[in-house]
JSON list of C-alpha atoms in Angstrom, two decimals:
[
{"chain": "A", "resi": 608, "resn": "MET", "atom": "CA", "xyz": [138.85, 101.18, 121.92]},
{"chain": "A", "resi": 609, "resn": "THR", "atom": "CA", "xyz": [139.97, 98.15, 123.92]},
{"chain": "A", "resi": 610, "resn": "ILE", "atom": "CA", "xyz": [137.40, 95.95, 122.18]},
{"chain": "A", "resi": 611, "resn": "LYS", "atom": "CA", "xyz": [138.84, 96.95, 118.80]},
{"chain": "A", "resi": 612, "resn": "LYS", "atom": "CA", "xyz": [142.36, 96.18, 120.05]},
{"chain": "A", "resi": 613, "resn": "SER", "atom": "CA", "xyz": [141.19, 92.83, 121.40]},
{"chain": "A", "resi": 614, "resn": "ILE", "atom": "CA", "xyz": [139.54, 91.91, 118.11]},
{"chain": "A", "resi": 615, "resn": "LEU", "atom": "CA", "xyz": [142.58, 93.08, 116.13]},
{"chain": "A", "resi": 616, "resn": "THR", "atom": "CA", "xyz": [144.91, 91.10, 118.42]},
{"chain": "A", "resi": 617, "resn": "ALA", "atom": "CA", "xyz": [142.73, 88.00, 118.10]},
{"chain": "A", "resi": 618, "resn": "ALA", "atom": "CA", "xyz": [142.69, 88.36, 114.30]},
{"chain": "A", "resi": 619, "resn": "LEU", "atom": "CA", "xyz": [146.47, 88.79, 114.22]},
{"chain": "A", "resi": 620, "resn": "VAL", "atom": "CA", "xyz": [147.08, 85.75, 116.44]},
{"chain": "A", "resi": 621, "resn": "THR", "atom": "CA", "xyz": [144.65, 83.67, 114.37]},
{"chain": "A", "resi": 622, "resn": "SER", "atom": "CA", "xyz": [146.30, 84.65, 111.09]},
{"chain": "A", "resi": 623, "resn": "LEU", "atom": "CA", "xyz": [149.77, 83.92, 112.47]},
{"chain": "A", "resi": 624, "resn": "ALA", "atom": "CA", "xyz": [148.64, 80.55, 113.78]},
{"chain": "A", "resi": 625, "resn": "ALA", "atom": "CA", "xyz": [147.02, 79.71, 110.44]},
{"chain": "A", "resi": 626, "resn": "GLY", "atom": "CA", "xyz": [150.19, 80.76, 108.64]},
{"chain": "A", "resi": 627, "resn": "SER", "atom": "CA", "xyz": [152.33, 78.45, 110.74]},
{"chain": "A", "resi": 628, "resn": "VAL", "atom": "CA", "xyz": [149.95, 75.57, 110.03]},
{"chain": "A", "resi": 629, "resn": "VAL", "atom": "CA", "xyz": [150.26, 76.17, 106.30]},
{"chain": "A", "resi": 630, "resn": "ALA", "atom": "CA", "xyz": [154.05, 76.31, 106.63]},
{"chain": "A", "resi": 631, "resn": "ALA", "atom": "CA", "xyz": [154.20, 73.11, 108.65]},
{"chain": "A", "resi": 632, "resn": "PRO", "atom": "CA", "xyz": [155.75, 70.09, 106.90]},
{"chain": "A", "resi": 633, "resn": "THR", "atom": "CA", "xyz": [153.26, 67.78, 105.25]},
{"chain": "A", "resi": 634, "resn": "VAL", "atom": "CA", "xyz": [152.74, 64.37, 106.76]},
{"chain": "A", "resi": 635, "resn": "ASN", "atom": "CA", "xyz": [151.06, 61.62, 104.78]},
{"chain": "A", "resi": 636, "resn": "VAL", "atom": "CA", "xyz": [148.16, 60.37, 106.90]},
{"chain": "A", "resi": 637, "resn": "SER", "atom": "CA", "xyz": [145.97, 59.36, 103.98]},
{"chain": "A", "resi": 638, "resn": "PRO", "atom": "CA", "xyz": [144.25, 56.01, 104.45]},
{"chain": "A", "resi": 639, "resn": "THR", "atom": "CA", "xyz": [144.54, 55.24, 100.72]},
{"chain": "A", "resi": 640, "resn": "PRO", "atom": "CA", "xyz": [147.51, 53.02, 99.83]},
{"chain": "A", "resi": 641, "resn": "LEU", "atom": "CA", "xyz": [148.15, 54.94, 96.62]},
{"chain": "A", "resi": 642, "resn": "ALA", "atom": "CA", "xyz": [149.03, 58.18, 98.42]},
{"chain": "A", "resi": 643, "resn": "GLY", "atom": "CA", "xyz": [152.08, 56.64, 100.08]},
{"chain": "A", "resi": 644, "resn": "THR", "atom": "CA", "xyz": [152.98, 54.89, 96.83]},
{"chain": "A", "resi": 645, "resn": "LEU", "atom": "CA", "xyz": [153.26, 58.21, 95.00]},
{"chain": "A", "resi": 646, "resn": "LYS", "atom": "CA", "xyz": [156.01, 59.42, 97.32]},
{"chain": "A", "resi": 647, "resn": "VAL", "atom": "CA", "xyz": [157.85, 56.12, 96.89]},
{"chain": "A", "resi": 648, "resn": "ALA", "atom": "CA", "xyz": [157.45, 56.43, 93.11]},
{"chain": "A", "resi": 649, "resn": "GLU", "atom": "CA", "xyz": [159.05, 59.88, 93.21]},
{"chain": "A", "resi": 650, "resn": "LEU", "atom": "CA", "xyz": [161.97, 58.53, 95.21]},
{"chain": "A", "resi": 651, "resn": "CYS", "atom": "CA", "xyz": [162.45, 55.59, 92.82]},
{"chain": "A", "resi": 652, "resn": "ARG", "atom": "CA", "xyz": [162.47, 57.95, 89.83]},
{"chain": "A", "resi": 653, "resn": "GLU", "atom": "CA", "xyz": [165.06, 60.14, 91.54]},
{"chain": "A", "resi": 654, "resn": "GLN", "atom": "CA", "xyz": [167.23, 57.09, 92.12]},
{"chain": "A", "resi": 655, "resn": "ARG", "atom": "CA", "xyz": [166.38, 55.73, 88.67]},
{"chain": "A", "resi": 656, "resn": "ASP", "atom": "CA", "xyz": [165.64, 52.21, 89.92]},
{"chain": "A", "resi": 657, "resn": "PRO", "atom": "CA", "xyz": [163.51, 50.55, 87.23]},
{"chain": "A", "resi": 658, "resn": "ILE", "atom": "CA", "xyz": [162.98, 47.34, 89.17]},
{"chain": "A", "resi": 659, "resn": "LYS", "atom": "CA", "xyz": [161.40, 49.19, 92.09]},
{"chain": "A", "resi": 660, "resn": "MET", "atom": "CA", "xyz": [159.24, 51.17, 89.67]},
{"chain": "A", "resi": 661, "resn": "LEU", "atom": "CA", "xyz": [158.07, 48.00, 87.92]},
{"chain": "A", "resi": 662, "resn": "GLU", "atom": "CA", "xyz": [157.33, 46.30, 91.26]},
{"chain": "A", "resi": 663, "resn": "MET", "atom": "CA", "xyz": [155.23, 49.33, 92.23]},
{"chain": "A", "resi": 664, "resn": "LYS", "atom": "CA", "xyz": [153.33, 49.08, 88.96]},
{"chain": "A", "resi": 665, "resn": "LYS", "atom": "CA", "xyz": [152.60, 45.43, 89.74]},
{"chain": "A", "resi": 666, "resn": "GLU", "atom": "CA", "xyz": [151.21, 46.50, 93.13]},
{"chain": "A", "resi": 667, "resn": "ARG", "atom": "CA", "xyz": [148.97, 49.07, 91.43]},
{"chain": "A", "resi": 668, "resn": "VAL", "atom": "CA", "xyz": [147.69, 46.39, 89.04]},
{"chain": "A", "resi": 669, "resn": "GLN", "atom": "CA", "xyz": [146.74, 44.26, 92.04]},
{"chain": "A", "resi": 670, "resn": "GLN", "atom": "CA", "xyz": [145.07, 47.25, 93.71]},
{"chain": "A", "resi": 671, "resn": "LYS", "atom": "CA", "xyz": [143.04, 47.89, 90.56]},
{"chain": "A", "resi": 672, "resn": "TYR", "atom": "CA", "xyz": [142.04, 44.23, 90.41]},
{"chain": "A", "resi": 673, "resn": "LYS", "atom": "CA", "xyz": [140.97, 44.20, 94.07]},
{"chain": "A", "resi": 674, "resn": "ALA", "atom": "CA", "xyz": [139.01, 47.42, 93.54]},
{"chain": "A", "resi": 675, "resn": "GLY", "atom": "CA", "xyz": [137.19, 45.81, 90.60]},
{"chain": "A", "resi": 676, "resn": "GLU", "atom": "CA", "xyz": [138.61, 48.26, 88.06]},
{"chain": "A", "resi": 677, "resn": "ILE", "atom": "CA", "xyz": [140.14, 45.48, 85.93]},
{"chain": "A", "resi": 678, "resn": "THR", "atom": "CA", "xyz": [139.44, 41.78, 85.45]},
{"chain": "A", "resi": 679, "resn": "ARG", "atom": "CA", "xyz": [141.62, 38.91, 86.69]},
{"chain": "A", "resi": 680, "resn": "GLN", "atom": "CA", "xyz": [142.69, 38.22, 83.09]},
{"chain": "A", "resi": 681, "resn": "GLU", "atom": "CA", "xyz": [143.74, 41.85, 82.56]},
{"chain": "A", "resi": 682, "resn": "ALA", "atom": "CA", "xyz": [145.66, 41.82, 85.85]},
{"chain": "A", "resi": 683, "resn": "ASP", "atom": "CA", "xyz": [147.43, 38.59, 84.90]},
{"chain": "A", "resi": 684, "resn": "GLU", "atom": "CA", "xyz": [148.36, 39.94, 81.45]},
{"chain": "A", "resi": 685, "resn": "LEU", "atom": "CA", "xyz": [149.72, 43.20, 82.87]},
{"chain": "A", "resi": 686, "resn": "THR", "atom": "CA", "xyz": [151.62, 41.37, 85.60]},
{"chain": "A", "resi": 687, "resn": "ALA", "atom": "CA", "xyz": [153.18, 39.02, 83.03]},
{"chain": "A", "resi": 688, "resn": "LYS", "atom": "CA", "xyz": [154.33, 42.00, 80.92]},
{"chain": "A", "resi": 689, "resn": "LEU", "atom": "CA", "xyz": [155.81, 43.69, 83.99]},
{"chain": "A", "resi": 690, "resn": "ASP", "atom": "CA", "xyz": [157.56, 40.47, 85.03]},
{"chain": "A", "resi": 691, "resn": "ALA", "atom": "CA", "xyz": [159.10, 40.22, 81.54]},
{"chain": "A", "resi": 692, "resn": "LYS", "atom": "CA", "xyz": [160.37, 43.79, 81.84]},
{"chain": "A", "resi": 693, "resn": "ILE", "atom": "CA", "xyz": [161.83, 43.07, 85.28]},
{"chain": "A", "resi": 694, "resn": "LYS", "atom": "CA", "xyz": [163.62, 40.04, 83.82]},
{"chain": "A", "resi": 695, "resn": "LYS", "atom": "CA", "xyz": [165.10, 42.23, 81.04]},
{"chain": "A", "resi": 696, "resn": "VAL", "atom": "CA", "xyz": [166.35, 44.78, 83.60]},
{"chain": "A", "resi": 697, "resn": "GLU", "atom": "CA", "xyz": [167.89, 42.02, 85.70]},
{"chain": "A", "resi": 698, "resn": "GLU", "atom": "CA", "xyz": [169.65, 40.64, 82.61]},
{"chain": "A", "resi": 699, "resn": "PHE", "atom": "CA", "xyz": [170.88, 44.15, 81.78]},
{"chain": "A", "resi": 700, "resn": "ASN", "atom": "CA", "xyz": [172.23, 44.51, 85.32]},
{"chain": "A", "resi": 701, "resn": "GLN", "atom": "CA", "xyz": [174.35, 41.36, 84.80]},
{"chain": "A", "resi": 702, "resn": "LEU", "atom": "CA", "xyz": [176.18, 42.88, 81.81]},
{"chain": "A", "resi": 703, "resn": "LYS", "atom": "CA", "xyz": [179.65, 44.39, 82.03]},
{"chain": "A", "resi": 704, "resn": "PRO", "atom": "CA", "xyz": [179.76, 48.22, 81.83]},
{"chain": "A", "resi": 705, "resn": "GLU", "atom": "CA", "xyz": [180.98, 48.18, 78.21]},
{"chain": "A", "resi": 706, "resn": "GLU", "atom": "CA", "xyz": [178.19, 45.78, 77.24]},
{"chain": "A", "resi": 707, "resn": "LYS", "atom": "CA", "xyz": [175.63, 47.96, 79.00]},
{"chain": "A", "resi": 708, "resn": "LYS", "atom": "CA", "xyz": [176.80, 51.03, 77.09]},
{"chain": "A", "resi": 709, "resn": "GLU", "atom": "CA", "xyz": [176.68, 49.17, 73.78]},
{"chain": "A", "resi": 710, "resn": "TRP", "atom": "CA", "xyz": [173.22, 47.76, 74.51]},
{"chain": "A", "resi": 711, "resn": "LEU", "atom": "CA", "xyz": [171.87, 51.19, 75.49]},
{"chain": "A", "resi": 712, "resn": "LEU", "atom": "CA", "xyz": [173.32, 52.91, 72.42]},
{"chain": "A", "resi": 713, "resn": "ASN", "atom": "CA", "xyz": [171.89, 50.26, 70.10]},
{"chain": "A", "resi": 714, "resn": "HIS", "atom": "CA", "xyz": [168.50, 50.29, 71.81]},
{"chain": "A", "resi": 715, "resn": "LEU", "atom": "CA", "xyz": [168.17, 54.09, 71.90]},
{"chain": "A", "resi": 716, "resn": "THR", "atom": "CA", "xyz": [169.43, 54.50, 68.33]},
{"chain": "A", "resi": 717, "resn": "GLU", "atom": "CA", "xyz": [166.91, 51.91, 67.14]},
{"chain": "A", "resi": 718, "resn": "LYS", "atom": "CA", "xyz": [164.12, 53.68, 69.00]},
{"chain": "A", "resi": 719, "resn": "VAL", "atom": "CA", "xyz": [165.05, 57.10, 67.56]},
{"chain": "A", "resi": 720, "resn": "ASN", "atom": "CA", "xyz": [165.35, 55.68, 64.03]},
{"chain": "A", "resi": 721, "resn": "ARG", "atom": "CA", "xyz": [161.88, 54.15, 64.35]},
{"chain": "A", "resi": 722, "resn": "LYS", "atom": "CA", "xyz": [160.46, 57.55, 65.38]},
{"chain": "A", "resi": 723, "resn": "VAL", "atom": "CA", "xyz": [162.16, 59.19, 62.38]},
{"chain": "A", "resi": 724, "resn": "LYS", "atom": "CA", "xyz": [160.71, 56.56, 60.00]},
{"chain": "A", "resi": 725, "resn": "GLU", "atom": "CA", "xyz": [157.24, 57.06, 61.53]},
{"chain": "A", "resi": 726, "resn": "GLY", "atom": "CA", "xyz": [157.60, 60.82, 60.97]},
{"chain": "A", "resi": 727, "resn": "LYS", "atom": "CA", "xyz": [157.26, 61.61, 64.68]},
{"chain": "A", "resi": 728, "resn": "ILE", "atom": "CA", "xyz": [160.59, 63.46, 64.71]},
{"chain": "A", "resi": 729, "resn": "SER", "atom": "CA", "xyz": [162.82, 64.94, 62.00]},
{"chain": "A", "resi": 730, "resn": "GLU", "atom": "CA", "xyz": [166.09, 63.35, 60.90]},
{"chain": "A", "resi": 731, "resn": "GLU", "atom": "CA", "xyz": [167.97, 66.32, 62.34]},
{"chain": "A", "resi": 732, "resn": "LYS", "atom": "CA", "xyz": [166.24, 65.98, 65.71]},
{"chain": "A", "resi": 733, "resn": "GLY", "atom": "CA", "xyz": [166.94, 62.23, 65.65]},
{"chain": "A", "resi": 734, "resn": "ARG", "atom": "CA", "xyz": [170.62, 62.83, 64.95]},
{"chain": "A", "resi": 735, "resn": "GLU", "atom": "CA", "xyz": [170.80, 65.34, 67.82]},
{"chain": "A", "resi": 736, "resn": "MET", "atom": "CA", "xyz": [169.14, 62.88, 70.18]},
{"chain": "A", "resi": 737, "resn": "VAL", "atom": "CA", "xyz": [171.53, 60.06, 69.26]},
{"chain": "A", "resi": 738, "resn": "GLU", "atom": "CA", "xyz": [174.51, 62.39, 69.71]},
{"chain": "A", "resi": 739, "resn": "HIS", "atom": "CA", "xyz": [173.16, 63.47, 73.12]},
{"chain": "A", "resi": 740, "resn": "PHE", "atom": "CA", "xyz": [172.56, 59.85, 74.21]},
{"chain": "A", "resi": 741, "resn": "THR", "atom": "CA", "xyz": [176.02, 58.81, 72.99]},
{"chain": "A", "resi": 742, "resn": "GLU", "atom": "CA", "xyz": [177.68, 61.63, 74.92]},
{"chain": "A", "resi": 743, "resn": "LYS", "atom": "CA", "xyz": [175.76, 60.87, 78.13]},
{"chain": "A", "resi": 744, "resn": "ILE", "atom": "CA", "xyz": [176.33, 57.12, 77.90]},
{"chain": "A", "resi": 745, "resn": "ASN", "atom": "CA", "xyz": [180.06, 57.56, 77.24]},
{"chain": "A", "resi": 746, "resn": "GLU", "atom": "CA", "xyz": [180.30, 59.78, 80.36]},
{"chain": "A", "resi": 747, "resn": "TRP", "atom": "CA", "xyz": [178.48, 57.15, 82.44]},
{"chain": "A", "resi": 748, "resn": "ASP", "atom": "CA", "xyz": [180.64, 54.88, 84.63]},
{"chain": "A", "resi": 749, "resn": "GLY", "atom": "CA", "xyz": [178.42, 51.83, 84.06]},
{"chain": "A", "resi": 750, "resn": "LYS", "atom": "CA", "xyz": [177.12, 51.72, 87.64]},
{"chain": "A", "resi": 751, "resn": "GLY", "atom": "CA", "xyz": [173.45, 52.18, 88.43]},
{"chain": "A", "resi": 752, "resn": "TYR", "atom": "CA", "xyz": [171.59, 53.78, 85.55]},
{"chain": "A", "resi": 753, "resn": "PRO", "atom": "CA", "xyz": [172.72, 56.63, 83.30]},
{"chain": "A", "resi": 754, "resn": "ASP", "atom": "CA", "xyz": [171.19, 60.08, 83.52]},
{"chain": "A", "resi": 755, "resn": "LEU", "atom": "CA", "xyz": [170.03, 60.75, 79.97]},
{"chain": "A", "resi": 756, "resn": "GLY", "atom": "CA", "xyz": [168.33, 64.04, 80.84]},
{"chain": "A", "resi": 757, "resn": "LYS", "atom": "CA", "xyz": [164.73, 64.91, 81.41]},
{"chain": "A", "resi": 758, "resn": "ARG", "atom": "CA", "xyz": [162.19, 62.45, 80.18]},
{"chain": "A", "resi": 759, "resn": "ARG", "atom": "CA", "xyz": [159.89, 63.86, 77.54]},
{"chain": "A", "resi": 760, "resn": "ARG", "atom": "CA", "xyz": [156.24, 62.84, 77.67]}
]
């Protein structure tokens, strides 16, 4: 009887110990540089900082080049495109809040209209989207970046 109790106790202690290991907070100890980058990417998205996101994309391009996944020419082309986007964001950041709102409304309306013309969304859906964007942008104080809702992929 005592052997059964000993085995049962050992099993119980083992399962409790295993449970506490599973419940322990995760710590990133991965040697791959991309693993840490993913957590940073999540944080940047939460804070909606496009410059940080674009800088991270540039780092990933360099990682792909060093790993031999893309050529030097491809890396240079991608980096140039990302640099151009960073420049646009920096120019946007220099605008006054009213100018930012106007630019965003024009840009988003243009994008939605293009999707309607291409038949990707209906006119009604496009109108709803523009109304939603207009409402969100008008509520925005012009600091940081507006929260336009969940991003659809």
